[in-house]
PDB file of C-alpha atoms in Angstrom:
ATOM      1  CA  MET X   1      25.120 -12.327 -27.827  1.00  0.00           C
ATOM      2  CA  SER X   2      28.538 -10.813 -27.127  1.00  0.00           C
ATOM      3  CA  SER X   3      29.498  -7.173 -27.584  1.00  0.00           C
ATOM      4  CA  LYS X   4      31.793  -8.063 -30.542  1.00  0.00           C
ATOM      5  CA  THR X   5      28.885  -9.595 -32.411  1.00  0.00           C
ATOM      6  CA  ILE X   6      26.761  -6.489 -31.784  1.00  0.00           C
ATOM      7  CA  PHE X   7      29.370  -4.089 -33.190  1.00  0.00           C
ATOM      8  CA  ARG X   8      30.086  -6.452 -36.162  1.00  0.00           C
ATOM      9  CA  ASN X   9      26.392  -6.384 -37.097  1.00  0.00           C
ATOM     10  CA  LEU X  10      26.280  -2.590 -36.780  1.00  0.00           C
ATOM     11  CA  SER X  11      28.907  -2.247 -39.502  1.00  0.00           C
ATOM     12  CA  PHE X  12      26.340  -3.188 -42.154  1.00  0.00           C
ATOM     13  CA  PHE X  13      24.106  -0.170 -41.308  1.00  0.00           C
ATOM     14  CA  SER X  14      24.572   3.501 -42.037  1.00  0.00           C
ATOM     15  CA  ALA X  15      26.043   5.946 -39.547  1.00  0.00           C
ATOM     16  CA  ALA X  16      22.587   7.515 -38.905  1.00  0.00           C
ATOM     17  CA  THR X  17      20.963   4.276 -37.760  1.00  0.00           C
ATOM     18  CA  ARG X  18      23.856   2.922 -35.711  1.00  0.00           C
ATOM     19  CA  PRO X  19      23.179   4.929 -32.472  1.00  0.00           C
ATOM     20  CA  PHE X  20      19.515   3.901 -32.477  1.00  0.00           C
ATOM     21  CA  LEU X  21      20.325   0.219 -32.932  1.00  0.00           C
ATOM     22  CA  LEU X  22      23.022   0.351 -30.255  1.00  0.00           C
ATOM     23  CA  LYS X  23      20.586   1.920 -27.799  1.00  0.00           C
ATOM     24  CA  THR X  24      17.968  -0.749 -28.597  1.00  0.00           C
ATOM     25  CA  LYS X  25      20.443  -3.597 -28.092  1.00  0.00           C
ATOM     26  CA  ALA X  26      21.631  -2.155 -24.784  1.00  0.00           C
ATOM     27  CA  HIS X  27      18.049  -1.751 -23.601  1.00  0.00           C
ATOM     28  CA  ASN X  28      17.285  -5.393 -24.429  1.00  0.00           C
ATOM     29  CA  LEU X  29      20.360  -6.578 -22.544  1.00  0.00           C
ATOM     30  CA  ILE X  30      19.431  -4.576 -19.407  1.00  0.00           C
ATOM     31  CA  ARG X  31      15.819  -5.744 -19.542  1.00  0.00           C
ATOM     32  CA  GLY X  32      16.956  -9.371 -19.799  1.00  0.00           C
ATOM     33  CA  PHE X  33      19.257  -8.921 -16.800  1.00  0.00           C
ATOM     34  CA  VAL X  34      16.476  -7.408 -14.654  1.00  0.00           C
ATOM     35  CA  THR X  35      14.044 -10.161 -15.681  1.00  0.00           C
ATOM     36  CA  GLU X  36      16.481 -12.869 -14.666  1.00  0.00           C
ATOM     37  CA  SER X  37      17.104 -11.127 -11.327  1.00  0.00           C
ATOM     38  CA  ASN X  38      13.388 -10.837 -10.556  1.00  0.00           C
ATOM     39  CA  ARG X  39      12.844 -14.463 -11.542  1.00  0.00           C
ATOM     40  CA  ALA X  40      15.519 -15.491  -9.047  1.00  0.00           C
ATOM     41  CA  ILE X  41      13.787 -13.749  -6.108  1.00  0.00           C
ATOM     42  CA  THR X  42      10.190 -14.646  -6.984  1.00  0.00           C
ATOM     43  CA  SER X  43       8.362 -16.178  -4.018  1.00  0.00           C
ATOM     44  CA  SER X  44       6.819 -19.645  -4.018  1.00  0.00           C
ATOM     45  CA  PRO X  45       4.388 -21.462  -1.661  1.00  0.00           C
ATOM     46  CA  SER X  46       7.327 -23.068   0.090  1.00  0.00           C
ATOM     47  CA  LYS X  47       9.206 -19.755   0.355  1.00  0.00           C
ATOM     48  CA  PRO X  48       7.030 -16.896   1.727  1.00  0.00           C
ATOM     49  CA  LEU X  49       7.704 -13.339   0.688  1.00  0.00           C
ATOM     50  CA  ASN X  50       8.425 -12.225   4.270  1.00  0.00           C
ATOM     51  CA  ASN X  51      11.357 -14.615   4.528  1.00  0.00           C
ATOM     52  CA  ILE X  52      13.178 -13.233   1.470  1.00  0.00           C
ATOM     53  CA  LYS X  53      16.285 -11.308   2.456  1.00  0.00           C
ATOM     54  CA  LYS X  54      17.459  -8.067   0.936  1.00  0.00           C
ATOM     55  CA  LYS X  55      19.411  -8.479  -2.290  1.00  0.00           C
ATOM     56  CA  SER X  56      21.956  -6.175  -3.858  1.00  0.00           C
ATOM     57  CA  THR X  57      20.618  -6.501  -7.406  1.00  0.00           C
ATOM     58  CA  PRO X  58      18.893  -3.512  -9.081  1.00  0.00           C
ATOM     59  CA  GLY X  59      15.681  -5.481  -9.646  1.00  0.00           C
ATOM     60  CA  ASP X  60      15.176  -6.381  -5.983  1.00  0.00           C
ATOM     61  CA  PHE X  61      11.666  -5.692  -4.704  1.00  0.00           C
ATOM     62  CA  ALA X  62      11.836  -7.971  -1.636  1.00  0.00           C
ATOM     63  CA  LEU X  63      10.609  -6.965   1.805  1.00  0.00           C
ATOM     64  CA  ALA X  64      13.126  -6.286   4.555  1.00  0.00           C
ATOM     65  CA  LYS X  65      13.188  -4.922   8.066  1.00  0.00           C
ATOM     66  CA  SER X  66      14.460  -1.453   8.897  1.00  0.00           C
ATOM     67  CA  SER X  67      18.207  -1.417   9.173  1.00  0.00           C
ATOM     68  CA  ASN X  68      18.916   2.059  10.553  1.00  0.00           C
ATOM     69  CA  THR X  69      17.263   4.811  12.589  1.00  0.00           C
ATOM     70  CA  ALA X  70      16.637   7.005   9.532  1.00  0.00           C
ATOM     71  CA  GLU X  71      13.854   4.634   8.445  1.00  0.00           C
ATOM     72  CA  TYR X  72      11.809   5.357  11.573  1.00  0.00           C
ATOM     73  CA  VAL X  73       9.464   8.316  12.137  1.00  0.00           C
ATOM     74  CA  LEU X  74      10.493  10.359  15.173  1.00  0.00           C
ATOM     75  CA  SER X  75       7.794  12.269  17.073  1.00  0.00           C
ATOM     76  CA  THR X  76       6.552  13.090  20.565  1.00  0.00           C
ATOM     77  CA  ILE X  77       3.583  11.837  22.532  1.00  0.00           C
ATOM     78  CA  ASP X  78       1.985  15.277  22.405  1.00  0.00           C
ATOM     79  CA  GLN X  79       2.170  15.420  18.611  1.00  0.00           C
ATOM     80  CA  VAL X  80       0.636  11.976  18.215  1.00  0.00           C
ATOM     81  CA  VAL X  81      -2.160  12.680  20.710  1.00  0.00           C
ATOM     82  CA  ASN X  82      -2.907  16.109  19.229  1.00  0.00           C
ATOM     83  CA  TRP X  83      -3.014  14.618  15.732  1.00  0.00           C
ATOM     84  CA  SER X  84      -5.599  12.054  16.857  1.00  0.00           C
ATOM     85  CA  ARG X  85      -7.704  14.712  18.596  1.00  0.00           C
ATOM     86  CA  GLN X  86      -7.781  16.939  15.524  1.00  0.00           C
ATOM     87  CA  GLY X  87      -9.296  14.175  13.425  1.00  0.00           C
ATOM     88  CA  SER X  88     -11.942  13.097  15.961  1.00  0.00           C
ATOM     89  CA  ILE X  89     -13.705  16.179  17.300  1.00  0.00           C
ATOM     90  CA  TRP X  90     -16.953  15.259  19.083  1.00  0.00           C
ATOM     91  CA  PRO X  91     -18.897  18.453  19.864  1.00  0.00           C
ATOM     92  CA  MET X  92     -21.610  18.765  22.450  1.00  0.00           C
ATOM     93  CA  THR X  93     -24.483  20.613  20.763  1.00  0.00           C
ATOM     94  CA  PHE X  94     -25.750  23.412  22.987  1.00  0.00           C
ATOM     95  CA  GLY X  95     -28.175  25.187  20.681  1.00  0.00           C
ATOM     96  CA  LEU X  96     -30.045  28.049  22.304  1.00  0.00           C
ATOM     97  CA  ALA X  97     -31.410  30.175  19.427  1.00  0.00           C
ATOM     98  CA  CYS X  98     -31.326  30.655  15.655  1.00  0.00           C
ATOM     99  CA  CYS X  99     -27.544  30.033  15.482  1.00  0.00           C
ATOM    100  CA  ALA X 100     -28.285  26.368  16.130  1.00  0.00           C
ATOM    101  CA  VAL X 101     -29.891  26.166  12.669  1.00  0.00           C
ATOM    102  CA  GLU X 102     -26.573  27.116  11.052  1.00  0.00           C
ATOM    103  CA  MET X 103     -24.828  24.621  13.289  1.00  0.00           C
ATOM    104  CA  MET X 104     -27.155  21.902  11.987  1.00  0.00           C
ATOM    105  CA  HIS X 105     -26.528  23.223   8.478  1.00  0.00           C
ATOM    106  CA  MET X 106     -22.830  22.448   8.897  1.00  0.00           C
ATOM    107  CA  ALA X 107     -23.732  18.854   9.745  1.00  0.00           C
ATOM    108  CA  ALA X 108     -25.857  18.460   6.597  1.00  0.00           C
ATOM    109  CA  ALA X 109     -24.724  17.062   3.262  1.00  0.00           C
ATOM    110  CA  ARG X 110     -23.629  20.387   1.747  1.00  0.00           C
ATOM    111  CA  TYR X 111     -20.739  20.959   4.157  1.00  0.00           C
ATOM    112  CA  ASP X 112     -20.479  17.411   5.531  1.00  0.00           C
ATOM    113  CA  GLN X 113     -18.621  17.894   8.784  1.00  0.00           C
ATOM    114  CA  ASP X 114     -18.078  14.134   9.055  1.00  0.00           C
ATOM    115  CA  ARG X 115     -15.344  14.316   6.416  1.00  0.00           C
ATOM    116  CA  ILE X 116     -13.030  16.044   8.912  1.00  0.00           C
ATOM    117  CA  GLY X 117     -14.004  13.827  11.833  1.00  0.00           C
ATOM    118  CA  ILE X 118     -16.695  15.972  13.518  1.00  0.00           C
ATOM    119  CA  VAL X 119     -19.496  13.909  15.064  1.00  0.00           C
ATOM    120  CA  PHE X 120     -22.181  15.473  17.256  1.00  0.00           C
ATOM    121  CA  ARG X 121     -22.745  13.785  20.603  1.00  0.00           C
ATOM    122  CA  ALA X 122     -25.788  14.129  22.849  1.00  0.00           C
ATOM    123  CA  SER X 123     -23.901  13.340  26.055  1.00  0.00           C
ATOM    124  CA  PRO X 124     -21.306  15.680  27.599  1.00  0.00           C
ATOM    125  CA  ARG X 125     -19.297  12.717  28.910  1.00  0.00           C
ATOM    126  CA  GLN X 126     -18.587  11.663  25.303  1.00  0.00           C
ATOM    127  CA  SER X 127     -17.698  15.159  24.053  1.00  0.00           C
ATOM    128  CA  ASP X 128     -14.517  17.170  23.994  1.00  0.00           C
ATOM    129  CA  VAL X 129     -15.884  20.381  22.403  1.00  0.00           C
ATOM    130  CA  MET X 130     -18.958  22.436  23.276  1.00  0.00           C
ATOM    131  CA  ILE X 131     -20.569  24.728  20.699  1.00  0.00           C
ATOM    132  CA  VAL X 132     -22.657  27.417  22.423  1.00  0.00           C
ATOM    133  CA  ALA X 133     -24.980  28.645  19.676  1.00  0.00           C
ATOM    134  CA  GLY X 134     -27.480  31.323  20.611  1.00  0.00           C
ATOM    135  CA  THR X 135     -28.618  33.636  23.382  1.00  0.00           C
ATOM    136  CA  LEU X 136     -27.628  32.575  26.891  1.00  0.00           C
ATOM    137  CA  THR X 137     -30.147  33.644  29.512  1.00  0.00           C
ATOM    138  CA  ASN X 138     -29.672  33.859  33.277  1.00  0.00           C
ATOM    139  CA  LYS X 139     -31.784  30.753  33.881  1.00  0.00           C
ATOM    140  CA  MET X 140     -29.806  28.764  31.303  1.00  0.00           C
ATOM    141  CA  ALA X 141     -26.423  29.716  32.738  1.00  0.00           C
ATOM    142  CA  PRO X 142     -26.393  27.098  35.568  1.00  0.00           C
ATOM    143  CA  PRO X 143     -27.224  24.191  33.191  1.00  0.00           C
ATOM    144  CA  LEU X 144     -24.488  25.426  30.820  1.00  0.00           C
ATOM    145  CA  ARG X 145     -21.909  25.321  33.583  1.00  0.00           C
ATOM    146  CA  LYS X 146     -23.140  21.939  34.764  1.00  0.00           C
ATOM    147  CA  VAL X 147     -22.849  20.412  31.301  1.00  0.00           C
ATOM    148  CA  TYR X 148     -19.392  21.919  30.885  1.00  0.00           C
ATOM    149  CA  ASP X 149     -18.212  20.415  34.176  1.00  0.00           C
ATOM    150  CA  GLN X 150     -19.388  16.983  33.038  1.00  0.00           C
ATOM    151  CA  MET X 151     -17.155  17.041  29.957  1.00  0.00           C
ATOM    152  CA  PRO X 152     -13.855  15.171  30.329  1.00  0.00           C
ATOM    153  CA  GLU X 153     -10.503  16.915  30.082  1.00  0.00           C
ATOM    154  CA  PRO X 154      -9.151  18.290  27.814  1.00  0.00           C
ATOM    155  CA  ARG X 155     -12.180  20.256  26.621  1.00  0.00           C
ATOM    156  CA  TRP X 156     -12.711  23.253  24.395  1.00  0.00           C
ATOM    157  CA  VAL X 157     -15.567  25.736  23.840  1.00  0.00           C
ATOM    158  CA  ILE X 158     -16.688  27.498  20.654  1.00  0.00           C
ATOM    159  CA  SER X 159     -18.880  30.579  21.116  1.00  0.00           C
ATOM    160  CA  MET X 160     -21.063  30.896  18.029  1.00  0.00           C
ATOM    161  CA  GLY X 161     -22.880  34.113  17.174  1.00  0.00           C
ATOM    162  CA  SER X 162     -23.094  37.645  18.546  1.00  0.00           C
ATOM    163  CA  CYS X 163     -25.491  36.662  21.332  1.00  0.00           C
ATOM    164  CA  ALA X 164     -23.156  34.010  22.703  1.00  0.00           C
ATOM    165  CA  ASN X 165     -20.127  36.284  22.278  1.00  0.00           C
ATOM    166  CA  GLY X 166     -21.470  39.377  24.036  1.00  0.00           C
ATOM    167  CA  GLY X 167     -25.257  39.427  24.229  1.00  0.00           C
ATOM    168  CA  GLY X 168     -25.941  40.636  20.681  1.00  0.00           C
ATOM    169  CA  TYR X 169     -29.239  42.388  20.167  1.00  0.00           C
ATOM    170  CA  TYR X 170     -30.258  41.489  23.701  1.00  0.00           C
ATOM    171  CA  HIS X 171     -27.157  42.927  25.319  1.00  0.00           C
ATOM    172  CA  TYR X 172     -29.149  45.347  27.537  1.00  0.00           C
ATOM    173  CA  SER X 173     -31.872  42.871  28.445  1.00  0.00           C
ATOM    174  CA  TYR X 174     -32.372  42.086  32.134  1.00  0.00           C
ATOM    175  CA  SER X 175     -32.469  38.311  31.492  1.00  0.00           C
ATOM    176  CA  VAL X 176     -29.501  37.805  29.143  1.00  0.00           C
ATOM    177  CA  VAL X 177     -25.910  36.963  30.030  1.00  0.00           C
ATOM    178  CA  ARG X 178     -23.560  39.357  28.196  1.00  0.00           C
ATOM    179  CA  GLY X 179     -21.309  36.652  26.814  1.00  0.00           C
ATOM    180  CA  CYS X 180     -20.988  32.991  27.690  1.00  0.00           C
ATOM    181  CA  ASP X 181     -17.342  33.573  28.599  1.00  0.00           C
ATOM    182  CA  ARG X 182     -18.619  34.917  31.908  1.00  0.00           C
ATOM    183  CA  ILE X 183     -19.777  31.401  32.775  1.00  0.00           C
ATOM    184  CA  ILE X 184     -17.288  29.103  31.037  1.00  0.00           C
ATOM    185  CA  PRO X 185     -13.891  29.682  29.353  1.00  0.00           C
ATOM    186  CA  VAL X 186     -14.107  30.144  25.576  1.00  0.00           C
ATOM    187  CA  ASP X 187     -11.417  29.149  23.088  1.00  0.00           C
ATOM    188  CA  ILE X 188     -12.864  30.240  19.709  1.00  0.00           C
ATOM    189  CA  TYR X 189     -15.270  33.116  18.974  1.00  0.00           C
ATOM    190  CA  VAL X 190     -17.293  32.938  15.755  1.00  0.00           C
ATOM    191  CA  PRO X 191     -18.864  36.369  14.964  1.00  0.00           C
ATOM    192  CA  GLY X 192     -22.087  36.914  13.034  1.00  0.00           C
ATOM    193  CA  CYS X 193     -25.829  37.175  13.525  1.00  0.00           C
ATOM    194  CA  PRO X 194     -26.211  34.408  12.718  1.00  0.00           C
ATOM    195  CA  PRO X 195     -22.820  33.249  11.434  1.00  0.00           C
ATOM    196  CA  THR X 196     -22.883  31.083   8.348  1.00  0.00           C
ATOM    197  CA  ALA X 197     -21.973  27.422   8.301  1.00  0.00           C
ATOM    198  CA  GLU X 198     -18.724  28.337   6.544  1.00  0.00           C
ATOM    199  CA  ALA X 199     -17.806  30.631   9.450  1.00  0.00           C
ATOM    200  CA  LEU X 200     -18.432  27.864  11.965  1.00  0.00           C
ATOM    201  CA  MET X 201     -16.383  25.449   9.875  1.00  0.00           C
ATOM    202  CA  TYR X 202     -13.550  27.985   9.814  1.00  0.00           C
ATOM    203  CA  GLY X 203     -13.806  28.271  13.600  1.00  0.00           C
ATOM    204  CA  VAL X 204     -13.449  24.505  13.909  1.00  0.00           C
ATOM    205  CA  LEU X 205     -10.340  24.618  11.714  1.00  0.00           C
ATOM    206  CA  GLN X 206      -8.878  27.297  13.969  1.00  0.00           C
ATOM    207  CA  LEU X 207      -9.624  25.080  16.959  1.00  0.00           C
ATOM    208  CA  GLN X 208      -7.689  22.283  15.269  1.00  0.00           C
ATOM    209  CA  LYS X 209      -4.678  24.593  15.041  1.00  0.00           C
ATOM    210  CA  LYS X 210      -4.988  25.321  18.742  1.00  0.00           C
ATOM    211  CA  MET X 211      -5.154  21.594  19.479  1.00  0.00           C
ATOM    212  CA  ARG X 212      -1.970  21.108  17.485  1.00  0.00           C
ATOM    213  CA  ARG X 213      -0.105  23.544  19.755  1.00  0.00           C
ATOM    214  CA  SER X 214      -1.243  22.032  23.072  1.00  0.00           C
ATOM    215  CA  ARG X 215       1.474  20.518  25.306  1.00  0.00           C
ATOM    216  CA  THR X 216      -0.401  18.443  27.861  1.00  0.00           C
ATOM    217  CA  THR X 217       2.201  15.734  28.428  1.00  0.00           C
ATOM    218  CA  GLN X 218       5.170  18.089  28.725  1.00  0.00           C
ATOM    219  CA  LEU X 219       3.406  20.278  31.266  1.00  0.00           C
ATOM    220  CA  TRP X 220       2.468  17.208  33.288  1.00  0.00           C
ATOM    221  CA  TYR X 221       6.061  15.995  33.191  1.00  0.00           C
ATOM    222  CA  ARG X 222       7.393  19.357  34.418  1.00  0.00           C
ATOM    223  CA  LYS X 223       5.096  19.245  37.447  1.00  0.00           C
TER     224      LYS X 223
END
């Protein structure tokens, strides 16, 4: 139907209904044009969708390869590696006292640490994070250092609870180490006696921020 025919038919209607009818006719014309364009690029068994080239029509939904550098995501090796480490934290459980109960509470269904990629490992060679939860005694200090040395690089340590941070209630005891940071380096301190599972989860989130800022590859390159 030509445009002259459309305006000739509109002359029989009142001035109030003419804009609505003109808008409806224009919409039908555009919809018919898009339908014909999509029908022309529809794939068939003899013409796979991947082989369809990019069209210039408005109704083109065909697949095409990237044509310029703006369609690529630019990043660094450090950012990609740090992003993968944040989503796959495997802690080594080193429960020593009542703080270990709250650590197990974080792994239960209420807080569900698996949803952010935290999976407890029983072997230090498969872990990248150690959670020291509880009172560290003098006799337990050598095994703590031995387990820490068996963890692969890079590795991080979370000190959970007042006893692990500085001795806690047993600070003046003859058999207690006044802070596990005297034996191994600590990255995150979680205060409390005992700290709640929410506090430990918040400490893990802070560790993820620290992982995001690490620059392992750049420092290696500068050496």
